[in-house]
mmCIF file of C-alpha atoms in Angstrom:
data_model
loop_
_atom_site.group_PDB
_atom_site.id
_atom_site.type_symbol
_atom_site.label_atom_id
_atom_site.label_comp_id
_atom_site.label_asym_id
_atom_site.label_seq_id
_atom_site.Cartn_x
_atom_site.Cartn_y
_atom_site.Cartn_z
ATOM 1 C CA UNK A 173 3.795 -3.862 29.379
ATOM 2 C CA UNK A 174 7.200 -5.119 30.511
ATOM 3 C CA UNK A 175 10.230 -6.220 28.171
ATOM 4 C CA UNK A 176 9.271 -9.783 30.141
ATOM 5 C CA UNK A 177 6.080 -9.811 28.354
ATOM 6 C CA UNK A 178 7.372 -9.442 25.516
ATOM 7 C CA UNK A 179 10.721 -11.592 25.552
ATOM 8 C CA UNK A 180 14.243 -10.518 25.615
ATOM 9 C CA UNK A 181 15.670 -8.146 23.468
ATOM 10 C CA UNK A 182 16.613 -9.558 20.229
ATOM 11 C CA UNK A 183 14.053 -12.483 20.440
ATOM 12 C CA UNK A 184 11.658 -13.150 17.788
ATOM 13 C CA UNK A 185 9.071 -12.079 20.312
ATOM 14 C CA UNK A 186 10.646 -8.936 21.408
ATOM 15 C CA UNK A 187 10.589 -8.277 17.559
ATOM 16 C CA UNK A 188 7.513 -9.474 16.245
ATOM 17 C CA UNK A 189 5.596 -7.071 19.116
ATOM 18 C CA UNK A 190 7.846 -3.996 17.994
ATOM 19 C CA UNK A 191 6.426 -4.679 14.534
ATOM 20 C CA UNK A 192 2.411 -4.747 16.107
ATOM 21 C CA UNK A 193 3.621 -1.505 17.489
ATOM 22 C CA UNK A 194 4.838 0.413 14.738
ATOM 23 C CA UNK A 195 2.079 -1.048 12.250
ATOM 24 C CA UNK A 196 -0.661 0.053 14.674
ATOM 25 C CA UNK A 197 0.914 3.368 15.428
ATOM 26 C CA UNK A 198 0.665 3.942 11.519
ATOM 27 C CA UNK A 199 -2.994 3.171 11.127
ATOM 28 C CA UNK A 200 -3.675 5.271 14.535
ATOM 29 C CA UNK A 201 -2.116 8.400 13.138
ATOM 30 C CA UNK A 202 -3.610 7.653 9.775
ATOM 31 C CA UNK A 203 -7.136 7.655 11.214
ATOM 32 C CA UNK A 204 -6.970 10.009 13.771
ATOM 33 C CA UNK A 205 -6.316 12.665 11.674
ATOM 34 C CA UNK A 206 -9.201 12.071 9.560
ATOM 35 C CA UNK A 207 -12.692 12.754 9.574
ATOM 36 C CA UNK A 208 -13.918 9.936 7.414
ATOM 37 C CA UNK A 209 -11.322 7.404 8.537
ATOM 38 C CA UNK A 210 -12.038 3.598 7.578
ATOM 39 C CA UNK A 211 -13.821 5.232 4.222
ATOM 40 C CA UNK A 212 -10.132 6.474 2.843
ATOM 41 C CA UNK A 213 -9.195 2.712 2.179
ATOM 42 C CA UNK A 214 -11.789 2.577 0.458
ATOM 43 C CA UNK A 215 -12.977 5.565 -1.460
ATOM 44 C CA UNK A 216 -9.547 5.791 -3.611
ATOM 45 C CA UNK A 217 -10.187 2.154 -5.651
ATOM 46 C CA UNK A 218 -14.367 2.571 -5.807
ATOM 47 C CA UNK A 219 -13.472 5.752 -7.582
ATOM 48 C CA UNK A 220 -11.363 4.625 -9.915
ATOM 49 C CA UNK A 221 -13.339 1.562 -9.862
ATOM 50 C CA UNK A 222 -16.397 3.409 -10.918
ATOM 51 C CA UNK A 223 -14.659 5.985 -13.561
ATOM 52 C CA UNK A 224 -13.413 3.355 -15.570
ATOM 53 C CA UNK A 225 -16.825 0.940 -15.086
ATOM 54 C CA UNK A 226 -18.419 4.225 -16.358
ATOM 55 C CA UNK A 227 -15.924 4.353 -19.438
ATOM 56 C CA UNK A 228 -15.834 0.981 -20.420
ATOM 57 C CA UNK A 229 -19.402 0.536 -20.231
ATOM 58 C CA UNK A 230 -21.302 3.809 -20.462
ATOM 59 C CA UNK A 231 -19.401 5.780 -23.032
ATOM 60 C CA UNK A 232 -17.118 2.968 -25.105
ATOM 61 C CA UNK A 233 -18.287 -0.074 -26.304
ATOM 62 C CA UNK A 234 -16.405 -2.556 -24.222
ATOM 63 C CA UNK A 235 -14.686 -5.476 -25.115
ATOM 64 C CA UNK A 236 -11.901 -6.411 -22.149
ATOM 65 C CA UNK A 237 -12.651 -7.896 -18.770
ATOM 66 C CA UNK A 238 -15.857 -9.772 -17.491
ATOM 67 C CA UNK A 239 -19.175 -9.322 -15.682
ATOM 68 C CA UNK A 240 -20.527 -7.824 -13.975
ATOM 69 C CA UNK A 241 -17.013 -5.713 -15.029
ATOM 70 C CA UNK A 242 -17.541 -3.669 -11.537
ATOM 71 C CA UNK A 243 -16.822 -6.456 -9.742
ATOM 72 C CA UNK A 244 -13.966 -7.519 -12.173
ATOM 73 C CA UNK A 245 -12.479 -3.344 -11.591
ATOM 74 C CA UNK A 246 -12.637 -3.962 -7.705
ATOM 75 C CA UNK A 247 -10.960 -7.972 -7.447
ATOM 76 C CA UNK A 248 -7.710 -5.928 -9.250
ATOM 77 C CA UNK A 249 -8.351 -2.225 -7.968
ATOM 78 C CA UNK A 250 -8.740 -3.401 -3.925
ATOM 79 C CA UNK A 251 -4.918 -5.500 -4.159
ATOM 80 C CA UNK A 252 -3.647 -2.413 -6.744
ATOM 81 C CA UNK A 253 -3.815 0.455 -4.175
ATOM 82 C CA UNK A 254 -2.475 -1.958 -1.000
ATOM 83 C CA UNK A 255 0.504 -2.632 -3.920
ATOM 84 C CA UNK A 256 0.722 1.163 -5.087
ATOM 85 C CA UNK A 257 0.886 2.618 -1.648
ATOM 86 C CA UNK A 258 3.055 -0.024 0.297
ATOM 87 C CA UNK A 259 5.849 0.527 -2.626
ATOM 88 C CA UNK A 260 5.278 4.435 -2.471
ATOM 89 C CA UNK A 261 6.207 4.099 1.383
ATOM 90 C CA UNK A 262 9.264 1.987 0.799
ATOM 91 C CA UNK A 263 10.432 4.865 -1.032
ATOM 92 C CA UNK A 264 10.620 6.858 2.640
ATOM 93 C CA UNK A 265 11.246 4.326 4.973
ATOM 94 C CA UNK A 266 14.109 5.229 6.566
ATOM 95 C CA UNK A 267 13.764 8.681 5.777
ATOM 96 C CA UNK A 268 10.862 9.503 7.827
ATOM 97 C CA UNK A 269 11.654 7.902 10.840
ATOM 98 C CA UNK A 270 15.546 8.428 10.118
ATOM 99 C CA UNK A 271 16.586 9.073 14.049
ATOM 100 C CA UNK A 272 14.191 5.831 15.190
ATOM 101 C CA UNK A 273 16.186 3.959 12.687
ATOM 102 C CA UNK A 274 19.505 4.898 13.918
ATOM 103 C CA UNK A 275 18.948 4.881 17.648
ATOM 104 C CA UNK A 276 16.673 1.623 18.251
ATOM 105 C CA UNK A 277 18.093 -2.098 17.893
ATOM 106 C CA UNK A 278 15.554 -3.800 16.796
ATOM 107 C CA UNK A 279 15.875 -5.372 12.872
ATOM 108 C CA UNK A 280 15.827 -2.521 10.495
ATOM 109 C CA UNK A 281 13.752 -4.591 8.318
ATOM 110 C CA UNK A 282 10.454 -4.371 10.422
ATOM 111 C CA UNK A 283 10.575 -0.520 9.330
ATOM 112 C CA UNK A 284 9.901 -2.168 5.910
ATOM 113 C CA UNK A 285 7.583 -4.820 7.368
ATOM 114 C CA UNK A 286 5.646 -2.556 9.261
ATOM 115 C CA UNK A 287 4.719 -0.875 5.783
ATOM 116 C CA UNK A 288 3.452 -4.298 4.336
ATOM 117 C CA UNK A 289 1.345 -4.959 7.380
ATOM 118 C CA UNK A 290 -0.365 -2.122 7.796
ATOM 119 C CA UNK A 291 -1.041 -1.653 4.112
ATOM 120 C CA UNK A 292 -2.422 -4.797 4.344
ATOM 121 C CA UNK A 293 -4.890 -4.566 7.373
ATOM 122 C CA UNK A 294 -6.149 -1.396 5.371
ATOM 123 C CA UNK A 295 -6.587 -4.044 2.135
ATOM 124 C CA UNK A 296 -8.440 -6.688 4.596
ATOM 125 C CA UNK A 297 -10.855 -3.632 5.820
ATOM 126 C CA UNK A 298 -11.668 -3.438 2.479
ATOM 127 C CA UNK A 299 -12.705 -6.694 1.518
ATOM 128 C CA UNK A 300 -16.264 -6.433 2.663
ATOM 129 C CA UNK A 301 -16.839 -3.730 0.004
ATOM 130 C CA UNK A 302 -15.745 -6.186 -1.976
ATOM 131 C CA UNK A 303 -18.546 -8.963 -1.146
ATOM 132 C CA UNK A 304 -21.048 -6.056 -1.266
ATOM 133 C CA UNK A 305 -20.343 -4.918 -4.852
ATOM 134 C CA UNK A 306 -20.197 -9.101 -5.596
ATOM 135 C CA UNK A 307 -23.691 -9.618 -3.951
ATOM 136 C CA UNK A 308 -25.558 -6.524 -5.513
ATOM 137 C CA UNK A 309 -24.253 -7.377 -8.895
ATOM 138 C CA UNK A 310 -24.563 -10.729 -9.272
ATOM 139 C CA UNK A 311 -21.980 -11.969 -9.385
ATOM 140 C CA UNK A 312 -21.259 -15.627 -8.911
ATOM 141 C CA UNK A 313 -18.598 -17.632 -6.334
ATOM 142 C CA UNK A 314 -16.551 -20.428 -7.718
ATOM 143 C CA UNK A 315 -14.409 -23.176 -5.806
ATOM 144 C CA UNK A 316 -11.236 -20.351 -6.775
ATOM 145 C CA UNK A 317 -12.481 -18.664 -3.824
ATOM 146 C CA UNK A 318 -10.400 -20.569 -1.653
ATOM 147 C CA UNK A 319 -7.295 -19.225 -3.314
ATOM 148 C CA UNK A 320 -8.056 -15.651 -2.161
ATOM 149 C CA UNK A 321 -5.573 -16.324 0.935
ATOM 150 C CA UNK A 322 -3.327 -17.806 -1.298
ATOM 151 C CA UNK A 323 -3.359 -14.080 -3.316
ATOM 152 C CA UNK A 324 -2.993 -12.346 0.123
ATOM 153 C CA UNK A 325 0.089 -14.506 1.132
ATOM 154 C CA UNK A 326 1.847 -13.958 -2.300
ATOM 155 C CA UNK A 327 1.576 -10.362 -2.195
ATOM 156 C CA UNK A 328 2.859 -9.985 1.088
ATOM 157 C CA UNK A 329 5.859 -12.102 -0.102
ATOM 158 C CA UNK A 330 6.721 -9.915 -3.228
ATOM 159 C CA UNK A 331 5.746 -6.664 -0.900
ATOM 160 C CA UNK A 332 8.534 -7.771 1.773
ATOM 161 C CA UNK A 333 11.105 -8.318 -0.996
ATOM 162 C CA UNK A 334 10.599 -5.124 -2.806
ATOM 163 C CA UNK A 335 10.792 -3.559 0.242
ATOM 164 C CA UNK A 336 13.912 -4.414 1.040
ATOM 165 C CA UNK A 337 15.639 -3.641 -2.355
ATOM 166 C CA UNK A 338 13.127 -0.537 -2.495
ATOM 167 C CA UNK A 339 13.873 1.234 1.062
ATOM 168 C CA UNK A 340 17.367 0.845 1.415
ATOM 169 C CA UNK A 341 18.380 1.770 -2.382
ATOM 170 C CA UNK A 342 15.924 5.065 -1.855
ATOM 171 C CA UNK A 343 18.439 6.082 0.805
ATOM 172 C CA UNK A 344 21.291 5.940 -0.820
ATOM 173 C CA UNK A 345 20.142 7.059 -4.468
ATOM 174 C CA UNK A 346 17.856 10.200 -4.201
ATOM 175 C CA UNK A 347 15.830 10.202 -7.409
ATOM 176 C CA UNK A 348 14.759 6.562 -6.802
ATOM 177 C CA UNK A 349 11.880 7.786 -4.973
ATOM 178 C CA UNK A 350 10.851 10.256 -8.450
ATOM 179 C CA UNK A 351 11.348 6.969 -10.590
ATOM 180 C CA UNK A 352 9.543 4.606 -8.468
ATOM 181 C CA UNK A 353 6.799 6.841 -8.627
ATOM 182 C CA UNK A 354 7.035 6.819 -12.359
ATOM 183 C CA UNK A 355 7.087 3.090 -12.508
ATOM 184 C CA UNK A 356 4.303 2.173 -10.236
ATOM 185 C CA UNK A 357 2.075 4.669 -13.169
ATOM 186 C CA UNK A 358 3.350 2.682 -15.801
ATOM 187 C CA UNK A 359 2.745 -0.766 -13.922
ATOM 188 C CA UNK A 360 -0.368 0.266 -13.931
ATOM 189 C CA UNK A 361 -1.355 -0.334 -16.931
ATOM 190 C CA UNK A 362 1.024 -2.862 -18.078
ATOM 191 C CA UNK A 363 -0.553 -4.972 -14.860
ATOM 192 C CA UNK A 364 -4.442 -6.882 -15.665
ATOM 193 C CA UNK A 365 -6.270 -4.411 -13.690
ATOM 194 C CA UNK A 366 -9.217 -3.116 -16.212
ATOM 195 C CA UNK A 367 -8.303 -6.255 -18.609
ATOM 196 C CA UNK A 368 -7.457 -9.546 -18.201
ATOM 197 C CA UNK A 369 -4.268 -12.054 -19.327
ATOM 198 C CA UNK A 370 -6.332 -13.491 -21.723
ATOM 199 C CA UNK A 371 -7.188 -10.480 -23.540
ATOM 200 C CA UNK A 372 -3.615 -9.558 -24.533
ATOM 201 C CA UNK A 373 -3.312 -10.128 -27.845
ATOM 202 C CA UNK A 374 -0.276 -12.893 -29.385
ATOM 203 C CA UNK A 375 3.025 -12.393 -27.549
ATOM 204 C CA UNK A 376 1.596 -9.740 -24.814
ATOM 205 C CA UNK A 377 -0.332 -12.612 -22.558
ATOM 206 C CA UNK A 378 3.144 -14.175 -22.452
ATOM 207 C CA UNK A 379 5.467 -10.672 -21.849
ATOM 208 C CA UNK A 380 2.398 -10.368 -18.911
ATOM 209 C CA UNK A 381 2.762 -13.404 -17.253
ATOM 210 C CA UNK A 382 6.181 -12.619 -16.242
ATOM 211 C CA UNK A 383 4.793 -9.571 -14.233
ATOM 212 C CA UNK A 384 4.050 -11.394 -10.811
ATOM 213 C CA UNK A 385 1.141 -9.148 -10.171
ATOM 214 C CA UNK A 386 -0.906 -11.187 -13.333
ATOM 215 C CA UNK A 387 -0.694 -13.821 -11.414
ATOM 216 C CA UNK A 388 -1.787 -12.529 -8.060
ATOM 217 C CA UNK A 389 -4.754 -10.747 -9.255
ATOM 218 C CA UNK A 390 -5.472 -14.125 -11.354
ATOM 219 C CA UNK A 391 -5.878 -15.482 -7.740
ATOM 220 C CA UNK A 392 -8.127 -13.042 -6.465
ATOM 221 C CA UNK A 393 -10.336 -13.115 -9.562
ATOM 222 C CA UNK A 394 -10.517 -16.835 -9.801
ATOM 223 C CA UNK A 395 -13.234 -17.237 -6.951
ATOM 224 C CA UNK A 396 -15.369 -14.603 -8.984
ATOM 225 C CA UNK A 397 -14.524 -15.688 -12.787
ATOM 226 C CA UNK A 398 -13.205 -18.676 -13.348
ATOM 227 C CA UNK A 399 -12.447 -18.224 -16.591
ATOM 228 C CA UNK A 400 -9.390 -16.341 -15.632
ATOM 229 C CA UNK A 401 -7.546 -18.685 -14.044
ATOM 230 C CA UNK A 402 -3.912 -19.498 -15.849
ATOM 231 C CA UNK A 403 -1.813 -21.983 -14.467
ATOM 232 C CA UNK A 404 1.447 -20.566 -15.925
ATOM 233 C CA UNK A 405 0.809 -16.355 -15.135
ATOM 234 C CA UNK A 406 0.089 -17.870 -11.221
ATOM 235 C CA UNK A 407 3.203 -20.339 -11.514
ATOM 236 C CA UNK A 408 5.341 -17.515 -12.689
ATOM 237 C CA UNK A 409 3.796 -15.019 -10.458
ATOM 238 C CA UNK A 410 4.299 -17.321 -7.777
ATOM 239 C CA UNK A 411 7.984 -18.308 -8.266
ATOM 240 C CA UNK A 412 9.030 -14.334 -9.467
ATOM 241 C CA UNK A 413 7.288 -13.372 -5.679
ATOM 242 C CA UNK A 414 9.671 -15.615 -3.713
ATOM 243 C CA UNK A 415 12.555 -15.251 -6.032
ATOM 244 C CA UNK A 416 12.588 -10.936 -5.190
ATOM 245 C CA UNK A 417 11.974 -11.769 -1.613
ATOM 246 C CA UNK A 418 15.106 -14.032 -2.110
ATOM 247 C CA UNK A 419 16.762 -10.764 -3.717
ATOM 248 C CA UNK A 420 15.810 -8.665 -0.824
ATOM 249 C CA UNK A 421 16.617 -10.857 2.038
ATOM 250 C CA UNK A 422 20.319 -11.304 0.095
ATOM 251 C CA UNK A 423 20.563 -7.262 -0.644
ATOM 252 C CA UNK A 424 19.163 -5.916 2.373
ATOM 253 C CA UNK A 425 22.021 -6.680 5.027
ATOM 254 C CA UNK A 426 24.396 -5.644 2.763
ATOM 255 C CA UNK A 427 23.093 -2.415 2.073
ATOM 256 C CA UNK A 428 21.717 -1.935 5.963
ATOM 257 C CA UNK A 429 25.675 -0.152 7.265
ATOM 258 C CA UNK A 430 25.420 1.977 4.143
ATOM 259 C CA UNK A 431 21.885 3.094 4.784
ATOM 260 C CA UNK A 432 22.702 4.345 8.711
ATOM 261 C CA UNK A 433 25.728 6.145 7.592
ATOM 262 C CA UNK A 434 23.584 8.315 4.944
ATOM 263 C CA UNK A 435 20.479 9.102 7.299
#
């Protein structure tokens, strides 16, 4: 393909098609190297998804979440692992592709929103695993289906913006990768992924709501159990998302001449 194809350099064109690029080359290497391919976006959350399904319901007497709870695991587990491994790659951005970064001219961010796209194709791909588990269990659609996209779009936001404070601070501060991995274990379980808001007990639901993944996995619940939705965790979700891609979009050209003098 020419550069005319693809407009000048510099253009929003010329970028947006260096950003297909890189985000296909990553799921290319990812499944070419790989025997069971598609199945590794998937296996990771159904096995979590059924260990704790298999806890909560086989061995404990349970008494967080809804049913069928499998489906409940997967609306939180599916979004989890797109979350957990897009901010694990942040932490090597630059790193791994250090002489690309220095030697190319197209925006240094795509390097960051090449991680969020691809992360997220593998988190589509996924989806129908999704509507299986939701079919053989039983479990019922609501209007809050429609909001799924909305859930999608959000992440992506708060993905981009932690990205960009993520990647470029990993660069110049070495055991930021170590504690990010730390974090995202303890996120975890401070996030609604095997409970829900609602079954935090006094001032927890409200210390909750100010982490904006309760409020993006209250969007991709809602079209399955309505009884989750909350109007203030998604409203606080929703304004923390675009308030840290705010942050990044402010840090990250600041930061950018640092970054190339330390790879």
């Amino acid at each position: 393909m020419t550069p005319a194809t693809v407009g000048a350099p510099g253009s929003a064109r010329r970028s947006l098609h260096s950003l297909w690029l890189l985000s296909s080359r990553d799921l290319r290497v990812r499944y070419s190297t790989s025997a069971l391919g598609y199945l590794w976006s998937v296996l990771d959350p159904l096995v979590m998804s059924g260990i704790y399904w298999f806890i909560f319901t086989q061995v404990f007497q349970r008494s967080v979440g809804e049913d069928p709870y499998i489906v409940f695991l997967i609306t939180a587990l599916l979004p989890w692992v797109w979350f957990n491994s897009a901010v694990t790659d942040f932490t090597k951005a630059f790193k791994k592709d250090a002489r690309l970064v220095r030697s190319t001219s197209i925006p240094r961010s795509i390097w960051v929103t090449r991680i969020v796209l691809s992360k997220g194709i593998e988190f589509l791909f996924s989806i129908p695993v999704l509507i299986l588990f939701a079919v053989f269990a039983g479990a019922q659609v609501s209007w809050g289906v429609l909001l799924f996209p909305v859930a999608v779009l959000l992440q992506s936001v708060l993905l981009v913006g932690l990205g960009l404070i993520v990647a470029p601070l990993c660069v110049m501060f070495g055991d930021l990768e170590r504690t990010t991995r730390l974090i995202l274990r303890a996120l975890f379980y401070a996030s609604p992924i095997i409970y829900g808001v609602g079954n935090l007990p006094g001032v927890f639901a409200d210390l909750a709501a100010f982490n904006p993944l309760a409020g993006i996995f209250t969007l991709y619940r809602v079209g399955f159990f309505p009884d989750q939705w909350d109007a203030m965790t998604v409203s606080i979700g929703a304004v923390l998302s675009v308030g840290i891609l705010g942050v990044g979009l402010w840090l990250f050209p600041r930061l950018e001449r640092p970054v190339l003098k330390e790879l």
